[in-house]
Tab-separated table of C-alpha atoms in Angstrom:
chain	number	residue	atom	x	y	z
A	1	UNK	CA	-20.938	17.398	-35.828
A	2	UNK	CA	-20.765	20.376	-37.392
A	3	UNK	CA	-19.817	23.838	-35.733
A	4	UNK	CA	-21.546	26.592	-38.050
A	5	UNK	CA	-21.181	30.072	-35.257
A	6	UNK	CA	-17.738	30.538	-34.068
A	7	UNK	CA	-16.137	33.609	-31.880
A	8	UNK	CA	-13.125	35.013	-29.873
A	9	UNK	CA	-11.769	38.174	-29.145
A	10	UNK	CA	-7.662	38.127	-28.434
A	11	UNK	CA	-6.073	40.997	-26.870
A	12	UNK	CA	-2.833	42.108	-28.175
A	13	UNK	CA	0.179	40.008	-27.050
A	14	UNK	CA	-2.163	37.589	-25.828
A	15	UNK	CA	-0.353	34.011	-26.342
A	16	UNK	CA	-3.750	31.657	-27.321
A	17	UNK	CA	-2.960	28.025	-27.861
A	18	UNK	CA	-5.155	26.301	-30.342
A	19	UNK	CA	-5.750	22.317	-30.266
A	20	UNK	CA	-8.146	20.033	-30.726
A	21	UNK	CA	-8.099	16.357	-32.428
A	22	UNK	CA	-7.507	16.022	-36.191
A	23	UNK	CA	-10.016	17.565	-38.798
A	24	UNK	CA	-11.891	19.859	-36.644
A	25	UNK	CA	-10.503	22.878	-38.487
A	26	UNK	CA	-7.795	24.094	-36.810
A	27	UNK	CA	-5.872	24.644	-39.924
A	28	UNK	CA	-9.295	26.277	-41.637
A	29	UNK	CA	-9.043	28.664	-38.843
A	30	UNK	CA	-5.595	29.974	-39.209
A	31	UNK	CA	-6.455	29.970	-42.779
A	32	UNK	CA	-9.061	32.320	-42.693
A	33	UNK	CA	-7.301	34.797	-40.028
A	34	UNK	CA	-3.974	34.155	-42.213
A	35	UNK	CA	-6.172	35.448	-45.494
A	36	UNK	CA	-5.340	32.292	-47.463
A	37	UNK	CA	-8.997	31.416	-47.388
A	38	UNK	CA	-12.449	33.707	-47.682
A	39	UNK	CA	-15.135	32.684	-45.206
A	40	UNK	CA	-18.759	31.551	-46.499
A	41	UNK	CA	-20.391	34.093	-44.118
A	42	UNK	CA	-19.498	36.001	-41.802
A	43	UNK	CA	-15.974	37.962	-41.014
A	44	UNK	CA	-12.439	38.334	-39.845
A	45	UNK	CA	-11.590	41.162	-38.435
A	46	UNK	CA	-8.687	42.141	-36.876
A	47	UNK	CA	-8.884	45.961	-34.982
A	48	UNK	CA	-12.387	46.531	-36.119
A	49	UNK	CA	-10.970	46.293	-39.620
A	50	UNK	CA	-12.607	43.312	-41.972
A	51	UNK	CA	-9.795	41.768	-43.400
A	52	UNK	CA	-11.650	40.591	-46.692
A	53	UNK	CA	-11.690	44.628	-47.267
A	54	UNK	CA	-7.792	45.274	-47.192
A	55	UNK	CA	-5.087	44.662	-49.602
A	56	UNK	CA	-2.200	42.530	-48.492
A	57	UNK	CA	0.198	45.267	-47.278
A	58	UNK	CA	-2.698	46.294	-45.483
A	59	UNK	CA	-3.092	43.176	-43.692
A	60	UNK	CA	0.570	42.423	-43.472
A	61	UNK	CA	0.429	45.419	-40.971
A	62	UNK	CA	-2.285	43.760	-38.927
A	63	UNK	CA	-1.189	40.414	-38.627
A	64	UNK	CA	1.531	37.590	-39.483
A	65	UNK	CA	1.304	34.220	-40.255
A	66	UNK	CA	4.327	31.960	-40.831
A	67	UNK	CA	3.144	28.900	-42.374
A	68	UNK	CA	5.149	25.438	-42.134
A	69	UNK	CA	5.598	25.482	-46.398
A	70	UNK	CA	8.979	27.237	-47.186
A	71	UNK	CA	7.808	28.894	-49.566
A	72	UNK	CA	5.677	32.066	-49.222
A	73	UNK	CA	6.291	36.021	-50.130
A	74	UNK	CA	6.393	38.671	-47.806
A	75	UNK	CA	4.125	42.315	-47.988
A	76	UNK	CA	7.357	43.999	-46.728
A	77	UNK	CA	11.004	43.324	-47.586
A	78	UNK	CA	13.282	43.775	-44.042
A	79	UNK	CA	14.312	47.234	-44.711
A	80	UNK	CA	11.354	48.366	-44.586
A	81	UNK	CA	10.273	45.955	-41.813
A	82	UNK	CA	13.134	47.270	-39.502
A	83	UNK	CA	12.829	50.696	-40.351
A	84	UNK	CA	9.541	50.789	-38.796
A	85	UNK	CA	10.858	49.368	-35.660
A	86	UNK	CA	13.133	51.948	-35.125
């Protein structure tokens, strides 16, 4: 069974759990809304903003992903992450 139209809307600090049994693309999904892959059709968007149509600083500011491999670069270093917190 293939799934081929997919859609959700999540309000801001709205917790969303996401399960489902083994290889029905639960990974893909973060994936895609992580930027790591480029969907076949269709978007991502994330504040009206299609993510395929920002640079990764610009996306870094929309979202975050922290994936399970240890090894991954940041858009911002943590100066400049905390000095836009305070």
């Amino acid at each position: 069974l293939v799934h081929t139209d997919f859609s959700a809307h999540l309000d801001t600090r709205e917790a969303v759990l996401l399960t489902g049994p083994n290889g029905t693309g639960k990974s893909t999904l973060l994936a895609l809304i992580g930027g790591l892959l480029t969907p076949q059709s269709g978007s991502i968007e994330i504040d009206g903003r299609d993510l395929t149509e920002l640079n990764s600083r610009e996306q870094a500011s929309l979202r975050s992903i922290a994936p399970q491999r240890r090894s991954f670069t940041l858009a911002y270093t943590v100066a400049q992450t905390l000095a836009q917190c305070y």
